[in-house]
XYZ file of C-alpha atoms in Angstrom:
620
model
C -46.319 23.976 59.538
C -46.462 22.151 62.651
C -42.992 23.257 63.593
C -43.066 24.303 67.420
C -43.897 22.033 69.737
C -44.145 22.589 73.729
C -45.330 20.902 76.840
C -48.423 21.680 78.560
C -46.545 23.892 81.014
C -45.306 26.086 78.325
C -49.033 26.474 76.862
C -49.956 27.472 80.255
C -47.045 30.025 80.213
C -48.270 31.265 76.628
C -51.984 31.455 77.828
C -50.716 34.145 80.379
C -48.978 36.316 77.811
C -51.724 35.990 74.928
C -53.418 39.414 76.072
C -50.181 41.195 76.255
C -49.301 41.265 72.685
C -48.887 44.741 71.122
C -51.955 45.920 68.964
C -51.131 47.993 65.876
C -54.191 50.494 65.564
C -53.318 50.958 61.688
C -55.195 47.622 60.873
C -57.276 44.952 62.391
C -58.994 41.675 61.586
C -62.447 41.942 60.048
C -65.102 39.149 58.885
C -63.631 36.231 60.469
C -65.302 32.795 59.911
C -64.348 29.225 60.014
C -65.988 26.601 58.293
C -67.231 24.555 61.342
C -67.234 24.305 64.865
C -66.961 20.552 64.574
C -64.137 19.133 62.398
C -63.789 15.208 61.844
C -60.494 14.188 62.850
C -58.012 14.479 59.758
C -60.318 16.672 58.282
C -59.848 20.276 56.957
C -60.371 23.284 59.314
C -60.628 26.492 57.401
C -60.571 29.575 58.673
C -61.008 32.689 56.582
C -60.709 36.382 57.487
C -59.690 39.755 56.001
C -57.476 42.799 57.381
C -58.339 46.451 56.738
C -54.983 46.628 55.182
C -53.107 45.464 52.057
C -49.677 45.035 50.923
C -48.113 44.753 47.718
C -47.013 41.300 47.840
C -49.007 39.358 50.413
C -46.770 36.161 49.608
C -43.632 38.047 50.895
C -43.406 36.751 54.468
C -39.882 38.249 55.319
C -40.337 41.755 53.963
C -44.158 42.681 54.087
C -46.559 40.549 56.063
C -46.285 37.188 57.833
C -49.467 35.384 59.160
C -49.599 32.244 61.319
C -52.048 30.467 63.499
C -51.115 28.744 66.779
C -53.175 25.708 67.781
C -53.388 24.154 71.278
C -53.871 20.650 70.958
C -55.885 18.526 73.363
C -52.708 17.059 74.722
C -51.399 20.494 75.411
C -48.885 20.565 72.178
C -48.690 23.906 70.392
C -48.379 23.700 66.602
C -47.805 26.772 64.485
C -49.470 26.743 60.997
C -48.548 29.517 58.322
C -51.555 31.349 56.778
C -51.871 32.297 53.146
C -53.472 34.928 50.788
C -56.179 33.357 48.733
C -58.497 34.538 45.747
C -61.640 32.474 44.763
C -63.009 31.813 41.319
C -65.826 30.047 39.229
C -65.126 27.715 36.339
C -66.517 27.388 33.000
C -65.681 25.237 30.032
C -65.722 27.337 26.697
C -65.171 25.118 23.677
C -61.934 23.126 24.890
C -60.588 25.663 27.204
C -61.165 26.175 30.925
C -61.976 29.679 31.947
C -61.731 30.870 35.465
C -63.720 33.768 36.415
C -62.983 35.773 39.894
C -65.784 35.401 42.469
C -64.599 38.273 44.774
C -63.950 35.791 47.590
C -60.440 36.838 48.413
C -59.205 36.686 51.966
C -56.369 35.376 54.354
C -56.831 31.865 55.250
C -55.551 28.950 57.525
C -55.915 25.232 56.865
C -55.276 22.959 59.357
C -55.878 18.828 59.937
C -56.634 18.003 63.574
C -54.952 14.485 64.258
C -56.458 14.221 67.825
C -60.084 13.953 69.296
C -61.075 16.754 71.634
C -61.229 20.499 71.955
C -58.662 22.843 70.086
C -57.822 26.455 70.953
C -56.295 28.643 68.600
C -55.394 32.304 67.855
C -54.074 34.184 64.532
C -50.935 36.252 64.679
C -50.119 38.913 61.756
C -46.754 40.687 61.708
C -46.575 43.632 59.439
C -43.084 43.565 58.115
C -43.520 47.002 56.722
C -44.109 48.368 60.103
C -41.376 47.624 62.065
C -42.626 44.238 62.581
C -45.712 45.413 64.357
C -47.918 42.375 65.576
C -51.747 42.242 65.897
C -53.118 38.888 67.754
C -56.674 37.815 66.862
C -58.682 37.492 69.128
C -57.064 40.150 71.021
C -57.995 38.185 74.146
C -59.182 34.320 74.670
C -59.122 31.977 71.692
C -60.962 30.416 68.748
C -62.301 27.234 69.923
C -63.292 24.167 67.772
C -63.851 20.369 68.437
C -62.216 17.492 66.607
C -64.592 14.340 66.627
C -64.357 10.942 65.327
C -63.860 9.679 61.766
C -62.911 6.625 59.803
C -59.653 8.102 58.487
C -56.433 6.147 58.846
C -53.993 9.279 59.145
C -51.019 10.636 57.210
C -48.864 8.324 55.295
C -45.426 7.406 56.809
C -42.575 4.827 56.274
C -43.687 1.332 57.642
C -42.541 0.621 61.141
C -42.317 -2.877 60.288
C -41.071 -3.007 56.699
C -39.106 -0.241 55.399
C -39.935 -1.049 51.952
C -43.739 0.149 52.279
C -45.723 2.962 53.522
C -48.308 2.795 56.469
C -51.060 4.984 57.614
C -50.439 6.527 61.052
C -52.551 3.729 62.588
C -50.131 1.273 61.170
C -52.421 -0.427 58.449
C -50.459 -0.819 55.206
C -50.552 1.296 52.026
C -50.070 0.170 48.770
C -50.112 2.508 45.656
C -51.853 1.974 42.305
C -51.805 4.684 39.750
C -49.978 6.841 37.130
C -48.709 10.370 36.531
C -51.245 13.293 36.052
C -49.181 16.468 35.790
C -51.338 18.570 33.414
C -49.624 19.369 30.245
C -48.085 16.239 28.098
C -45.703 15.967 25.554
C -47.574 15.669 22.000
C -50.578 14.833 24.109
C -52.963 16.715 26.255
C -52.559 20.421 26.652
C -54.637 20.314 29.784
C -56.508 23.197 28.441
C -59.688 21.754 29.789
C -57.916 22.191 33.263
C -60.192 20.882 36.337
C -62.473 19.212 33.654
C -59.804 16.869 32.752
C -59.059 15.885 36.445
C -62.665 15.240 36.808
C -62.598 12.678 34.155
C -59.039 11.239 35.160
C -59.398 10.967 38.924
C -62.956 9.530 38.563
C -61.786 7.027 36.136
C -58.931 5.956 38.140
C -60.751 5.761 41.455
C -63.552 3.766 39.688
C -61.109 0.975 38.671
C -59.330 0.912 42.328
C -56.178 3.353 41.517
C -55.162 5.357 44.402
C -52.032 7.225 43.509
C -50.958 10.015 40.987
C -48.679 12.668 40.574
C -49.442 16.420 40.526
C -46.780 18.835 39.435
C -46.370 22.736 39.876
C -44.943 22.744 36.624
C -45.659 22.242 32.694
C -48.594 25.055 32.838
C -49.092 24.379 36.500
C -46.595 26.508 38.032
C -47.104 28.945 40.683
C -44.758 31.465 39.717
C -43.751 32.242 36.201
C -43.550 34.661 33.426
C -46.412 35.940 31.581
C -46.746 35.531 27.815
C -50.000 36.568 25.962
C -50.356 33.811 23.484
C -50.693 31.023 25.943
C -53.710 29.649 28.042
C -56.304 31.845 29.602
C -54.959 31.547 33.166
C -51.279 32.680 31.699
C -52.314 36.166 32.753
C -52.113 35.411 36.245
C -48.499 34.773 36.062
C -46.597 37.922 37.775
C -42.924 36.661 38.120
C -40.858 35.497 41.027
C -42.421 35.491 44.377
C -45.840 36.234 43.371
C -48.212 33.132 43.002
C -50.639 32.343 40.202
C -54.119 32.330 41.840
C -55.905 30.716 39.092
C -53.437 27.822 39.119
C -53.645 27.648 43.037
C -57.507 27.539 42.995
C -57.100 24.710 40.263
C -54.738 23.129 42.347
C -57.271 23.150 45.348
C -59.836 21.648 43.234
C -57.796 18.551 42.393
C -56.585 18.062 45.960
C -60.413 18.105 47.109
C -61.278 15.919 44.266
C -58.369 13.449 44.974
C -59.583 13.345 48.553
C -63.080 12.562 47.936
C -61.988 9.766 45.592
C -59.328 8.338 48.126
C -56.158 9.161 45.445
C -52.944 10.030 47.160
C -50.399 11.866 45.161
C -46.806 12.837 44.818
C -46.509 16.595 44.582
C -43.578 17.727 42.506
C -42.430 21.217 43.379
C -39.858 21.915 40.485
C -39.318 20.204 37.119
C -36.329 20.025 34.779
C -38.049 21.444 31.830
C -38.722 24.611 33.460
C -35.113 24.956 33.713
C -33.832 23.545 30.467
C -32.239 25.237 27.206
C -35.628 25.521 25.337
C -35.958 28.793 23.710
C -39.579 28.355 22.110
C -42.765 29.697 23.411
C -45.651 27.887 24.953
C -45.450 24.911 25.854
C -41.843 24.560 25.640
C -41.117 26.307 28.677
C -37.334 26.470 29.576
C -34.756 28.718 31.339
C -35.539 31.755 29.127
C -38.965 31.984 30.728
C -37.945 30.849 34.201
C -38.779 33.710 37.046
C -35.543 32.755 38.617
C -33.534 33.830 35.513
C -31.531 37.216 36.040
C -33.070 38.437 32.564
C -36.664 38.005 33.977
C -36.250 39.929 37.230
C -34.853 36.512 39.187
C -31.698 36.417 41.235
C -29.284 34.377 39.173
C -27.836 34.027 35.546
C -27.576 30.275 35.426
C -29.098 26.978 36.459
C -25.947 26.235 38.633
C -26.209 29.289 40.760
C -29.982 28.537 41.624
C -28.431 25.706 43.892
C -26.051 28.018 45.538
C -27.472 31.506 45.601
C -29.033 32.627 48.814
C -31.588 34.553 47.325
C -32.604 32.131 44.930
C -32.722 29.568 48.256
C -34.813 32.456 50.182
C -37.531 32.642 47.187
C -37.742 28.825 46.959
C -38.269 28.694 50.731
C -41.081 31.359 50.316
C -42.634 29.146 47.567
C -42.297 26.045 49.786
C -43.764 27.931 52.537
C -46.892 29.051 50.499
C -47.364 25.303 49.340
C -47.504 23.931 52.736
C -49.681 26.697 54.047
C -52.095 26.111 51.517
C -52.065 22.382 51.013
C -50.114 20.733 53.659
C -53.138 19.934 55.663
C -54.085 17.287 53.204
C -53.519 13.760 54.434
C -53.564 12.785 50.588
C -49.996 13.988 49.683
C -48.153 10.839 49.697
C -44.771 12.799 49.265
C -43.152 16.282 48.289
C -41.064 15.770 45.535
C -38.423 18.505 45.357
C -37.644 17.988 41.849
C -39.041 16.132 38.821
C -35.280 14.852 37.538
C -32.990 17.226 39.126
C -30.195 16.043 36.835
C -32.116 17.420 33.919
C -30.931 14.721 31.346
C -27.709 17.108 31.676
C -29.269 19.444 29.260
C -29.874 22.304 32.054
C -26.559 23.259 32.413
C -24.271 25.913 30.691
C -21.230 25.305 28.617
C -18.657 23.359 30.868
C -21.287 22.473 33.315
C -23.326 19.235 34.297
C -25.003 17.425 36.890
C -21.803 15.682 38.007
C -20.095 19.009 38.358
C -22.554 20.444 40.477
C -23.353 17.407 42.414
C -22.167 18.329 45.730
C -24.104 21.677 45.642
C -27.360 19.966 44.405
C -26.880 17.334 47.287
C -26.421 20.418 49.710
C -29.569 22.169 47.957
C -31.672 19.080 48.749
C -30.462 18.751 52.268
C -31.231 22.317 53.113
C -34.522 22.245 51.504
C -35.749 18.956 52.813
C -34.884 20.126 56.288
C -36.896 23.267 55.828
C -39.946 21.469 54.573
C -39.781 19.024 57.504
C -39.440 21.952 59.968
C -42.658 23.482 58.129
C -44.471 20.049 57.781
C -43.237 16.945 59.618
C -46.685 15.096 58.753
C -45.423 14.544 55.076
C -42.627 12.526 53.419
C -40.143 14.180 51.151
C -38.327 12.806 48.076
C -36.797 14.011 44.614
C -36.227 12.062 41.225
C -33.451 11.913 38.642
C -33.498 10.772 34.972
C -30.514 8.784 35.181
C -31.289 5.820 37.682
C -27.676 5.772 38.981
C -27.619 9.461 40.145
C -28.608 10.557 43.569
C -26.783 8.278 45.895
C -25.581 10.939 48.260
C -29.235 12.494 48.265
C -30.822 9.300 49.184
C -28.823 8.777 52.109
C -29.888 11.950 53.779
C -32.138 11.585 56.721
C -34.663 14.121 55.636
C -35.297 12.063 52.338
C -37.771 9.528 53.126
C -38.237 7.278 49.998
C -36.317 6.927 46.582
C -37.779 7.321 43.238
C -36.536 6.086 39.867
C -37.633 7.082 36.184
C -36.827 4.673 33.190
C -38.050 4.516 29.560
C -37.138 0.968 28.656
C -36.310 2.131 24.878
C -33.101 3.442 26.561
C -32.463 0.225 28.238
C -29.470 -0.828 26.236
C -27.764 2.328 26.624
C -28.028 2.709 30.567
C -26.813 0.609 33.363
C -28.231 -2.601 34.004
C -27.526 -4.544 30.871
C -30.941 -5.111 29.893
C -32.297 -5.301 26.208
C -34.118 -2.445 24.814
C -37.774 -2.766 26.081
C -37.149 -5.380 28.767
C -39.566 -4.399 31.572
C -40.436 -7.137 34.126
C -36.969 -8.118 35.161
C -35.514 -4.629 34.890
C -38.120 -3.537 37.334
C -36.706 -6.165 39.808
C -33.075 -5.114 39.136
C -34.162 -1.201 39.973
C -35.889 -2.123 43.168
C -32.943 -4.419 44.208
C -30.348 -1.759 43.769
C -32.178 0.620 46.045
C -32.269 -1.678 48.974
C -29.026 -0.471 50.214
C -30.859 2.858 51.259
C -33.404 0.992 53.548
C -36.183 3.288 51.934
C -39.274 2.588 50.179
C -38.960 2.782 46.580
C -41.401 3.916 43.867
C -40.872 3.995 40.093
C -42.093 7.409 39.543
C -41.970 7.294 35.718
C -42.232 4.469 33.233
C -43.297 3.720 29.851
C -41.723 1.905 26.854
C -40.601 5.107 25.143
C -40.044 8.588 26.007
C -42.286 10.339 23.604
C -44.851 7.660 23.857
C -44.970 6.363 20.230
C -43.927 2.575 21.163
C -47.176 1.745 23.309
C -49.505 3.993 21.357
C -48.711 2.099 18.125
C -47.940 -1.450 19.532
C -49.637 -1.929 22.861
C -52.906 0.152 22.575
C -54.863 -2.479 24.649
C -51.913 -2.068 27.370
C -51.502 -5.899 27.584
C -47.919 -5.773 27.537
C -45.970 -2.767 28.696
C -48.653 -1.266 30.824
C -49.963 -4.314 32.418
C -46.816 -6.048 33.035
C -45.208 -3.148 34.660
C -48.210 -2.985 37.087
C -47.917 -6.445 38.269
C -44.029 -6.949 38.022
C -43.556 -3.723 40.195
C -45.826 -4.780 43.090
C -44.509 -8.493 42.959
C -41.005 -7.289 43.586
C -41.644 -4.962 46.508
C -41.985 -1.466 45.267
C -44.198 0.615 47.478
C -46.620 0.924 44.765
C -47.152 0.319 41.008
C -44.835 1.705 38.335
C -46.290 4.955 37.383
C -46.980 5.339 33.505
C -46.203 8.807 32.475
C -48.585 8.965 29.538
C -51.756 9.490 30.973
C -53.884 11.727 28.493
C -52.884 10.565 24.941
C -52.311 6.757 26.193
C -54.192 5.479 29.297
C -57.145 7.765 29.006
C -57.108 7.746 25.066
C -57.177 3.900 24.838
C -59.199 3.805 28.206
C -56.828 1.407 29.980
C -57.880 2.103 33.391
C -59.391 -1.214 33.622
C -56.076 -2.873 34.167
C -56.051 -1.463 37.683
C -59.306 -3.256 38.628
C -57.886 -6.845 38.929
C -54.744 -5.799 40.804
C -56.780 -3.735 43.319
C -59.192 -6.675 43.878
C -56.028 -8.936 44.325
C -54.642 -6.788 47.002
C -57.659 -5.547 48.727
C -57.263 -5.849 52.668
C -53.714 -7.744 51.903
C -50.677 -7.058 53.823
C -47.316 -7.305 52.109
C -45.328 -6.286 54.600
C -42.362 -8.578 55.936
C -42.170 -10.623 52.755
C -39.462 -11.508 50.444
C -39.249 -11.777 46.697
C -39.192 -14.948 45.261
C -38.736 -15.735 41.531
C -38.910 -19.008 39.436
C -38.637 -19.493 35.596
C -38.474 -22.820 33.593
C -38.458 -21.612 29.887
C -42.264 -21.341 29.508
C -43.476 -19.602 32.629
C -41.888 -17.217 35.115
C -43.081 -16.229 38.250
C -42.802 -13.159 40.666
C -43.865 -13.389 43.931
C -43.909 -12.152 47.789
C -43.708 -14.696 50.435
C -42.844 -15.824 54.030
C -43.228 -19.216 55.503
C -47.270 -19.228 55.556
C -48.488 -17.248 52.627
C -47.473 -15.981 49.304
C -48.673 -13.709 46.289
C -47.691 -14.814 43.057
C -47.890 -13.365 39.608
C -47.281 -16.085 36.820
C -46.478 -15.006 33.260
C -46.010 -16.610 29.964
C -42.357 -15.899 29.430
C -42.976 -14.744 25.741
C -46.004 -12.434 26.693
C -43.702 -9.302 26.689
C -43.403 -6.205 24.593
C -39.998 -7.676 22.752
C -41.870 -10.685 21.810
C -45.023 -8.770 20.826
C -45.079 -10.376 17.159
C -45.277 -14.065 18.829
C -48.617 -15.727 18.988
C -50.451 -15.645 22.230
C -50.614 -19.283 23.184
C -52.354 -21.274 25.822
C -50.159 -22.263 28.722
C -50.987 -25.805 29.718
C -49.743 -28.222 32.401
C -47.686 -25.978 34.472
C -47.124 -26.878 37.963
C -45.566 -24.266 40.474
C -43.433 -25.534 43.447
C -43.334 -23.067 46.337
C -41.452 -23.464 49.355
C -43.703 -22.971 52.401
C -43.998 -24.406 55.998
C -45.979 -27.652 55.914
C -49.725 -27.751 56.362
C -53.180 -26.819 55.087
C -53.406 -23.906 52.516
C -56.166 -22.158 50.725
C -54.892 -21.368 47.084
C -56.904 -18.765 44.946
C -56.283 -18.373 41.256
C -57.285 -14.952 39.686
C -57.697 -13.673 36.147
C -55.410 -10.614 35.930
C -57.570 -9.046 33.150
C -60.882 -9.285 34.611
C -60.487 -9.713 38.224
C -62.672 -12.867 38.331
C -61.450 -15.647 40.641
C -61.015 -18.720 38.527
C -60.786 -21.373 41.288
C -60.052 -21.767 44.703
C -58.339 -24.889 46.188
C -57.353 -26.345 49.282
C -54.022 -27.949 48.983
C -51.823 -29.824 51.621
C -48.138 -28.774 51.789
C -45.561 -31.550 52.438
C -41.777 -31.447 53.007
C -41.604 -27.971 52.813
C -43.058 -27.471 49.115
C -46.406 -26.447 47.972
C -47.388 -28.110 44.674
C -49.772 -26.053 42.930
C -51.329 -27.395 39.465
C -51.876 -24.003 37.332
C -55.023 -24.220 35.277
C -54.682 -23.482 31.417
C -54.245 -19.827 31.108
C -53.073 -17.306 28.565
C -50.803 -14.227 29.042
C -50.558 -14.565 33.090
C -52.393 -15.581 35.924
C -52.155 -14.367 39.480
C -52.324 -16.812 42.744
C -52.983 -15.983 46.538
C -51.752 -18.612 48.953
C -52.808 -18.552 52.777
C -52.393 -21.265 55.119
C -55.504 -22.161 57.103
C -56.105 -21.889 60.632
C -56.978 -25.594 61.167
């Protein structure tokens, strides 16, 4: 996607050749239509068409058929966009299961997002790989034309040019993410049998409370390519093995994307997941290497997980899969990042006898380098990352120039056995340690998975209102310079079950229209309260916490904190100080305070649990 860029002179040269393409009389384009002649800038241009010929595998662009569109932008640049095969469905909820029924709207499709204002010209090229690479062009002469008009959209996300710890929109306004994971099937929780109906609920509740970030995975029942099993969810019969993509799951992902776009939710998009490669041998939902279509016993190219990273055929299949993902969804400005793997180390349980992540590390790094480069060639509009279960892994991968941001996972139950020397369940200071440890890469960091315990029992039994682990990790991550909040793993059986979405609202109010770029982390502690803040010389954002209001100290009574004074180093002058209730979003009080001798003294009103403070120097 978007891989070929040429100057206007080359556009003119191309134009002179457009009518000379060889026409294959064996097939032709029929019933072409696009969604509109006028597309909002950064909106979705969608063209559908059919061919009077079919192929055994329309997803195989190497051996069967390749479809591309070429767009001439208003500035003369040419962009090449891959096309894809689409099948349409209608949805129904029968009991607790979503059922999709084909509506017969099957076609070839092109999706594209115009970034510039003005007139666009395009044409489609179809290469029949079964007919000696015969090419047809549509239209055979001239162009398809549409206009991109103005819209309020800010653009695709990128690493900030002014502060590498954050993401910006293309117009250079800042993005701060608030949210959690939403990846379908959940261990000992939701099965996602309700499919898109679950996402109507989940995404709607997130957006209503100011959350704007999630994770979607092409795994854990949402795989595009997998192996069929008769005793699974209704869409299981659409799995056809390697290199052939489940069109029911594809349609459901279309629905999720469009819902997220409507609600302003951005999402990490994970392409592979360790649980699809592990040693699990049971049936649904315990997917493992035994069911994986890359497995030789299922018609795949390799006999073990180690070979997945080195075998050329396996890599070619992954590239075909990545091309389909980019072709179908790469138009969306709401993709925060492609994530190549969810935990590429696989907890060291992926590997055969005598193998481990460490023994495969060089091959895994090489694979990430090749595949991130390939994704960037297909789609330079989006960021790329990966993830690991062990927070110490991945140093060589984080250094790759085509990996744009670092991610980290930590379930704090395991603190005492993992690096950092933090006690079990410690959350707030550990987050700061984790972010600080990634600074050497000069890339934004997102804590992509976090919870108290890996199977969810700690939070469900002892933090049902989310005031401890969930609430604290949101504020602690923002106030220690992550690109967004730590992303809680348990969405269905915890956040949704206990209706904890309201924890996002106060934070979204506090951060609305604020710019956190080019601030430094500032912490204080006096034995009663501790503060985590971001500051420069004339403004600060601070979260002040009762030092005992943590999950570790959950048995202690909740006391009213009285008589606390916060001294903050700032330039001399007059400041507006706003104090906010972090559980309701209500502004408690607003004060004007004079800073003298480089120290602003704030008398904090009595509070319970924690309080947030916004400090800004006034103009006069």
